[in-house]
Tab-separated table of C-alpha atoms in Angstrom:
chain	number	residue	atom	x	y	z
A	300	MET	CA	22.177	-4.926	0.407
A	301	ALA	CA	25.139	-5.948	-1.715
A	302	VAL	CA	26.278	-2.401	-2.582
A	303	ASN	CA	28.547	-2.267	0.469
A	304	GLY	CA	30.037	-5.667	-0.348
A	305	GLU	CA	27.850	-7.748	1.955
A	306	VAL	CA	26.620	-10.983	0.433
A	307	SER	CA	22.842	-10.989	0.253
A	308	PRO	CA	20.634	-13.656	-1.309
A	309	THR	CA	18.738	-12.734	-4.433
A	310	GLY	CA	15.241	-11.590	-3.619
A	311	GLY	CA	13.464	-13.168	-6.584
A	312	LEU	CA	13.127	-13.479	-10.313
A	313	ILE	CA	13.440	-10.554	-12.736
A	314	VAL	CA	11.718	-11.308	-16.049
A	315	SER	CA	12.656	-9.200	-19.058
A	316	PHE	CA	10.297	-9.081	-22.055
A	317	GLY	CA	10.957	-8.015	-25.645
A	318	GLU	CA	13.530	-8.204	-28.405
A	319	MET	CA	16.935	-9.815	-28.736
A	320	LEU	CA	18.945	-9.286	-31.886
A	321	ILE	CA	22.421	-9.119	-33.370
A	322	ASP	CA	24.142	-5.753	-33.610
A	323	PHE	CA	26.805	-5.516	-36.311
A	324	VAL	CA	29.297	-2.985	-34.951
A	325	PRO	CA	31.996	-1.419	-37.190
A	326	THR	CA	35.555	-2.436	-36.401
A	327	VAL	CA	36.500	1.268	-36.675
A	328	SER	CA	34.796	4.115	-34.783
A	329	GLY	CA	33.803	7.415	-36.356
A	330	VAL	CA	33.007	6.144	-39.882
A	331	SER	CA	29.722	5.651	-41.740
A	332	LEU	CA	28.311	2.173	-42.345
A	333	ALA	CA	29.377	2.388	-45.993
A	334	GLU	CA	32.952	3.321	-45.023
A	335	ALA	CA	33.333	0.651	-42.318
A	336	PRO	CA	36.017	-1.874	-43.318
A	337	GLY	CA	34.312	-4.652	-41.340
A	338	PHE	CA	31.851	-5.470	-38.580
A	339	LEU	CA	31.851	-7.448	-35.349
A	340	LYS	CA	28.789	-9.495	-34.347
A	341	ALA	CA	27.483	-8.234	-30.998
A	342	PRO	CA	24.420	-9.827	-29.389
A	343	GLY	CA	22.025	-7.165	-28.136
A	344	GLY	CA	18.475	-5.947	-27.679
A	345	ALA	CA	17.751	-3.852	-24.598
A	346	PRO	CA	15.502	-6.313	-22.672
A	347	ALA	CA	17.988	-9.165	-23.219
A	348	ASN	CA	20.853	-6.897	-22.113
A	349	VAL	CA	18.973	-6.124	-18.887
A	350	ALA	CA	18.418	-9.838	-18.177
A	351	ILE	CA	22.125	-10.592	-18.643
A	352	ALA	CA	23.102	-7.522	-16.590
A	353	VAL	CA	21.022	-8.898	-13.685
A	354	ALA	CA	22.474	-12.404	-13.977
A	355	ARG	CA	26.068	-11.169	-14.250
A	356	LEU	CA	25.588	-9.250	-10.984
A	357	GLY	CA	24.413	-12.452	-9.282
A	358	GLY	CA	20.641	-12.087	-9.677
A	359	GLU	CA	17.990	-14.443	-11.014
A	360	ALA	CA	16.816	-13.478	-14.515
A	361	ALA	CA	14.657	-14.826	-17.340
A	362	PHE	CA	14.014	-13.577	-20.867
A	363	VAL	CA	10.657	-13.773	-22.668
A	364	GLY	CA	10.599	-13.239	-26.420
A	365	LYS	CA	10.825	-14.821	-29.866
A	366	LEU	CA	13.872	-15.583	-31.992
A	367	GLY	CA	14.246	-16.954	-35.506
A	368	ASP	CA	14.751	-20.702	-35.785
A	369	ASP	CA	18.078	-19.944	-37.451
A	370	GLU	CA	21.759	-19.963	-36.523
A	371	PHE	CA	21.637	-16.454	-35.102
A	372	GLY	CA	18.530	-17.219	-33.021
A	373	HIS	CA	20.042	-20.335	-31.497
A	374	MET	CA	23.312	-18.466	-30.934
A	375	LEU	CA	21.448	-15.771	-28.968
A	376	ALA	CA	19.575	-18.341	-26.865
A	377	GLY	CA	22.942	-19.976	-26.164
A	378	ILE	CA	24.409	-16.647	-25.024
A	379	LEU	CA	21.508	-16.157	-22.580
A	380	LYS	CA	22.051	-19.670	-21.172
A	381	GLU	CA	25.830	-19.178	-20.911
A	382	ASN	CA	25.166	-16.038	-18.880
A	383	GLY	CA	22.791	-17.783	-16.475
A	384	VAL	CA	19.529	-16.367	-17.868
A	385	SER	CA	16.526	-18.710	-18.015
A	386	CYS	CA	15.318	-19.341	-21.577
A	387	ASP	CA	12.019	-20.937	-20.529
A	388	GLY	CA	10.153	-17.976	-22.051
A	389	ILE	CA	11.764	-18.153	-25.513
A	390	ASN	CA	9.914	-19.267	-28.649
A	391	PHE	CA	11.478	-19.921	-32.060
A	392	ASP	CA	9.794	-18.921	-35.329
A	393	THR	CA	10.441	-21.158	-38.344
A	394	GLY	CA	9.153	-18.576	-40.832
A	395	ALA	CA	10.986	-15.399	-39.794
A	396	ARG	CA	14.593	-14.470	-39.219
A	397	THR	CA	16.259	-13.168	-36.075
A	398	ALA	CA	16.451	-9.351	-36.164
A	399	LEU	CA	19.702	-7.633	-37.182
A	400	ALA	CA	20.900	-4.061	-36.651
A	401	PHE	CA	23.894	-2.281	-38.142
A	402	VAL	CA	25.265	0.239	-35.667
A	403	THR	CA	27.363	3.275	-36.558
A	404	LEU	CA	29.787	4.201	-33.787
A	405	LYS	CA	30.518	7.925	-33.790
A	406	ALA	CA	33.861	9.231	-32.552
A	407	ASP	CA	32.430	9.916	-29.057
A	408	GLY	CA	31.126	6.348	-28.709
A	409	ASP	CA	27.488	7.292	-29.398
A	410	ARG	CA	25.467	5.362	-31.988
A	411	GLU	CA	23.082	5.381	-34.922
A	412	PHE	CA	21.091	2.310	-36.017
A	413	MET	CA	19.948	0.705	-39.265
A	414	PHE	CA	17.568	-2.219	-38.676
A	415	TYR	CA	16.741	-5.351	-40.666
A	416	ARG	CA	13.372	-6.648	-39.411
A	417	ASN	CA	10.566	-6.988	-41.967
A	418	PRO	CA	9.208	-8.777	-40.062
A	419	SER	CA	11.711	-10.373	-37.723
A	420	ALA	CA	10.806	-13.179	-35.335
A	421	ASP	CA	10.537	-10.939	-32.242
A	422	MET	CA	7.641	-9.044	-33.886
A	423	LEU	CA	5.631	-12.267	-34.305
A	424	LEU	CA	5.294	-13.392	-30.676
A	425	THR	CA	1.611	-14.089	-29.950
A	426	PRO	CA	-0.258	-13.952	-26.610
A	427	ASP	CA	-0.859	-17.720	-26.807
A	428	GLU	CA	2.898	-18.379	-26.942
A	429	LEU	CA	3.612	-16.667	-23.610
A	430	ASN	CA	4.946	-18.773	-20.738
A	431	LEU	CA	2.408	-17.468	-18.222
A	432	GLU	CA	3.766	-19.587	-15.378
A	433	LEU	CA	7.188	-17.980	-15.761
A	434	ILE	CA	5.689	-14.475	-15.987
A	435	ARG	CA	3.547	-15.044	-12.864
A	436	SER	CA	6.666	-16.034	-10.916
A	437	ALA	CA	8.370	-12.663	-11.575
A	438	LYS	CA	9.023	-10.258	-8.704
A	439	VAL	CA	9.925	-7.631	-11.319
A	440	PHE	CA	8.663	-7.591	-14.922
A	441	HIS	CA	10.746	-5.340	-17.200
A	442	TYR	CA	9.979	-4.221	-20.768
A	443	GLY	CA	10.595	-1.575	-23.425
A	444	SER	CA	8.469	-0.070	-26.189
A	445	ILE	CA	9.806	-1.740	-29.354
A	446	SER	CA	7.452	-4.663	-28.675
A	447	LEU	CA	4.498	-2.221	-28.946
A	448	ILE	CA	5.156	-1.277	-32.582
A	449	VAL	CA	3.248	-4.035	-34.413
A	450	GLU	CA	0.829	-6.893	-33.856
A	451	PRO	CA	0.842	-9.642	-32.728
A	452	CYS	CA	3.751	-8.747	-30.444
A	453	ARG	CA	1.915	-5.707	-29.079
A	454	SER	CA	-0.952	-7.881	-27.808
A	455	ALA	CA	1.554	-10.350	-26.321
A	456	HIS	CA	3.286	-7.444	-24.545
A	457	LEU	CA	0.002	-6.098	-23.096
A	458	LYS	CA	-1.089	-9.556	-21.918
A	459	ALA	CA	2.293	-10.289	-20.318
A	460	MET	CA	2.187	-6.956	-18.447
A	461	GLU	CA	-1.326	-7.640	-17.202
A	462	VAL	CA	-0.488	-11.184	-16.032
A	463	ALA	CA	2.665	-9.989	-14.238
A	464	LYS	CA	0.823	-7.092	-12.544
A	465	ASP	CA	-2.057	-9.346	-11.426
A	466	ALA	CA	0.500	-11.737	-9.899
A	467	GLY	CA	1.998	-8.888	-7.839
A	468	ALA	CA	5.125	-8.053	-9.857
A	469	LEU	CA	6.719	-4.612	-9.885
A	470	LEU	CA	6.499	-3.285	-13.466
A	471	SER	CA	9.649	-1.637	-14.857
A	472	TYR	CA	9.590	0.349	-18.123
A	473	ASP	CA	12.480	1.697	-20.195
A	474	PRO	CA	10.996	3.013	-23.475
A	475	ASN	CA	14.347	2.613	-25.257
A	476	LEU	CA	13.297	4.882	-28.127
A	477	ARG	CA	14.417	3.720	-31.587
A	478	LEU	CA	12.704	6.168	-33.945
A	479	PRO	CA	13.721	4.418	-37.209
A	480	LEU	CA	11.517	1.463	-36.206
A	481	TRP	CA	8.318	3.535	-35.804
A	482	PRO	CA	6.025	4.693	-38.629
A	483	SER	CA	6.189	8.281	-37.309
A	484	GLU	CA	7.260	10.358	-34.306
A	485	LYS	CA	3.599	10.871	-33.415
A	486	GLU	CA	2.892	7.135	-33.390
A	487	ALA	CA	6.012	6.484	-31.286
A	488	ARG	CA	5.029	9.108	-28.715
A	489	GLU	CA	1.409	7.893	-28.505
A	490	GLN	CA	2.251	4.206	-28.184
A	491	ILE	CA	5.066	4.743	-25.671
A	492	MET	CA	2.683	6.804	-23.527
A	493	SER	CA	-0.237	4.365	-23.979
A	494	ILE	CA	1.147	2.070	-21.245
A	495	TRP	CA	2.841	4.799	-19.177
A	496	GLU	CA	0.487	4.657	-16.197
A	497	LYS	CA	0.893	0.899	-15.708
A	498	ALA	CA	4.555	1.097	-14.667
A	499	ASP	CA	5.895	1.312	-11.101
A	500	VAL	CA	9.444	2.242	-12.158
A	501	ILE	CA	10.266	4.209	-15.321
A	502	LYS	CA	13.690	5.108	-16.686
A	503	VAL	CA	14.131	7.539	-19.579
A	504	SER	CA	17.247	9.070	-21.092
A	505	ASP	CA	17.650	12.830	-21.510
A	506	VAL	CA	16.926	12.412	-25.248
A	507	GLU	CA	13.746	10.435	-24.504
A	508	LEU	CA	12.641	13.085	-21.990
A	509	GLU	CA	12.937	15.762	-24.686
A	510	PHE	CA	11.095	13.573	-27.196
A	511	LEU	CA	8.203	12.606	-24.892
A	512	THR	CA	7.671	16.114	-23.505
A	513	GLU	CA	8.253	17.791	-26.916
A	514	SER	CA	10.542	20.233	-25.146
A	515	ASP	CA	14.272	20.956	-25.181
A	516	LYS	CA	14.309	21.425	-21.406
A	517	ILE	CA	15.893	18.755	-19.208
A	518	ASP	CA	14.868	19.945	-15.750
A	519	ASP	CA	12.716	18.909	-12.779
A	520	GLU	CA	9.577	20.509	-14.162
A	521	SER	CA	9.933	18.713	-17.477
A	522	ALA	CA	10.626	15.363	-15.761
A	523	MET	CA	7.704	15.739	-13.358
A	524	SER	CA	5.338	16.309	-16.291
A	525	LEU	CA	5.833	12.560	-16.901
A	526	TRP	CA	4.875	11.641	-13.328
A	527	HIS	CA	1.740	9.540	-12.775
A	528	PRO	CA	-0.002	8.782	-9.437
A	529	ASN	CA	0.935	5.079	-9.264
A	530	LEU	CA	4.611	5.637	-10.057
A	531	LYS	CA	7.146	4.711	-7.368
A	532	LEU	CA	10.321	5.920	-9.083
A	533	LEU	CA	11.099	7.996	-12.188
A	534	LEU	CA	14.685	8.152	-13.416
A	535	VAL	CA	16.267	10.397	-16.025
A	536	THR	CA	19.715	9.246	-17.142
A	537	LEU	CA	22.065	11.995	-18.321
A	538	GLY	CA	25.014	10.042	-19.749
A	539	GLU	CA	28.295	11.486	-18.485
A	540	LYS	CA	26.332	13.807	-16.154
A	541	GLY	CA	24.856	10.935	-14.096
A	542	CYS	CA	21.129	10.692	-13.394
A	543	ARG	CA	18.215	12.385	-11.672
A	544	TYR	CA	15.650	10.560	-9.541
A	545	TYR	CA	12.072	11.428	-8.578
A	546	THR	CA	9.702	9.793	-6.072
A	547	LYS	CA	6.490	10.977	-4.382
A	548	SER	CA	8.493	12.295	-1.412
A	549	TYR	CA	11.864	13.474	-2.704
A	550	HIS	CA	14.066	14.016	-5.725
A	551	GLY	CA	17.745	14.572	-6.386
A	552	SER	CA	20.714	13.770	-8.598
A	553	ILE	CA	23.651	11.347	-8.710
A	554	ASP	CA	26.969	12.206	-10.343
A	555	ALA	CA	28.438	9.921	-12.998
A	556	PHE	CA	31.667	7.967	-12.683
A	557	HIS	CA	34.168	9.279	-15.215
A	558	VAL	CA	35.675	6.647	-17.499
A	559	LYS	CA	36.995	6.602	-21.072
A	560	ALA	CA	33.885	5.795	-23.143
A	561	VAL	CA	34.441	3.593	-26.194
A	562	ASP	CA	30.860	2.472	-26.935
A	563	THR	CA	27.747	3.595	-25.049
A	564	THR	CA	25.691	0.599	-26.251
A	565	GLY	CA	24.085	-1.157	-23.275
A	566	ALA	CA	25.048	1.433	-20.650
A	567	GLY	CA	21.409	2.243	-19.873
A	568	ASP	CA	20.533	-1.471	-19.771
A	569	SER	CA	23.394	-2.117	-17.354
A	570	PHE	CA	22.124	0.745	-15.160
A	571	VAL	CA	18.572	-0.673	-15.204
A	572	GLY	CA	19.701	-4.245	-14.470
A	573	ALA	CA	21.708	-3.112	-11.446
A	574	LEU	CA	18.825	-0.989	-10.155
A	575	LEU	CA	16.232	-3.777	-10.518
A	576	LEU	CA	18.504	-6.309	-8.824
A	577	LYS	CA	18.897	-4.023	-5.813
A	578	ILE	CA	15.140	-3.318	-5.663
A	579	VAL	CA	14.407	-7.050	-5.685
A	580	GLU	CA	16.929	-7.584	-2.877
A	581	ASP	CA	15.407	-4.817	-0.753
A	582	HIS	CA	12.059	-3.194	-1.651
A	583	SER	CA	12.595	-0.466	0.971
A	584	VAL	CA	15.083	1.105	-1.473
A	585	LEU	CA	12.052	2.807	-3.050
A	586	GLU	CA	11.059	4.513	0.230
A	587	ASP	CA	14.473	5.316	1.737
A	588	GLU	CA	16.353	8.112	-0.034
A	589	GLY	CA	19.696	7.217	1.539
A	590	LYS	CA	19.455	3.619	0.305
A	591	LEU	CA	18.195	4.744	-3.102
A	592	LYS	CA	21.166	7.089	-3.587
A	593	GLU	CA	23.617	4.260	-2.818
A	594	VAL	CA	21.807	1.938	-5.213
A	595	LEU	CA	21.789	4.577	-7.970
A	596	ARG	CA	25.524	5.203	-7.469
A	597	PHE	CA	26.045	1.447	-7.901
A	598	ALA	CA	23.830	1.476	-11.027
A	599	CYS	CA	25.812	4.455	-12.411
A	600	ALA	CA	29.052	2.536	-11.808
A	601	CYS	CA	27.649	-0.424	-13.773
A	602	GLY	CA	26.573	1.848	-16.622
A	603	ALA	CA	29.971	3.559	-16.729
A	604	ILE	CA	31.904	0.268	-16.897
A	605	THR	CA	29.705	-0.859	-19.801
A	606	THR	CA	30.863	2.096	-21.937
A	607	THR	CA	34.534	1.078	-21.684
A	608	LYS	CA	34.309	-1.855	-24.151
A	609	LYS	CA	32.688	-2.379	-27.558
A	610	GLY	CA	29.355	-4.209	-27.578
A	611	ALA	CA	26.834	-4.357	-24.741
A	612	ILE	CA	26.932	-7.917	-23.375
A	613	PRO	CA	30.723	-8.419	-23.216
A	614	ALA	CA	30.984	-5.111	-21.336
A	615	LEU	CA	28.331	-5.769	-18.638
A	616	PRO	CA	30.132	-5.866	-15.260
A	617	THR	CA	30.269	-8.470	-12.514
A	618	GLU	CA	29.483	-7.304	-8.996
A	619	SER	CA	33.174	-7.238	-8.031
A	620	GLU	CA	34.021	-5.060	-11.061
A	621	ALA	CA	31.167	-2.701	-10.237
A	622	LEU	CA	32.133	-2.494	-6.557
A	623	SER	CA	35.732	-1.738	-7.503
A	624	LEU	CA	34.612	1.412	-9.359
A	625	PHE	CA	31.871	2.178	-6.798
A	626	ASN	CA	34.378	2.156	-3.936
A	627	SER	CA	36.978	4.225	-5.826
A	628	LYS	CA	34.988	7.426	-5.392
């Protein structure tokens, strides 16, 4: 396992499914969108961030999704390629634009979103456009919930999950709740939970835990209410308080690494990418609590580093950067 600095070959392909878009991030923190003097273009979209996080740490990653056949779409595909992510699963739509999001950065580095996608290209991916050969070759298939919001992308998502599962892939789910994109809270909760029992690994944030359980408690009982019998690992990320982990046999917590947070965008995706890479390298991580704790410390280090720069993708760490922080504590 590469956590302790040993070089280990990648254990297989991690395929990430869903949306990729452009975040427009204010040049000044702590102001509203209307007050922002200017914006920086930042490529983003949680599934794409995870794919790049994996590749930057030395893993093998591919992205499956749809972009607009426009300058932004081709720019995003180019960014994936530059970062070593396979684009064999990307389609381009000539009739719809690449999605955009304007992101408000609050003074503490947290964010609010305003989306432009009516519809955007990512929403128009059809089941027939899926690269099934690529999906069948995945050792891990990772996805969120934004691709469940509308058809035809929802059907493409469900088919891709089914094909990956039938081919023996580990299914990884990070709901990545973005309430402004859903018709209602009820619809969001129902659709996010509609595929819950398919996943082998699930990661939720503390905010998502509260939303899905309709409770303001962030404790073991609340987390375990989301457990399902086929689940191998449930993770609750707690921002600057680290994370909690739950398996069939044990549970516990990992402390965060303390850094000066500038922008939390992509921190959860960085955490997930690091975790999935380590699972692919050594599946026994899911059965061995000692190994899992080391891997989660490494994932927390990756997430922490990602908060120290603006924008998700530029801030995703290399393995040497992550190990430097990992070994400092």
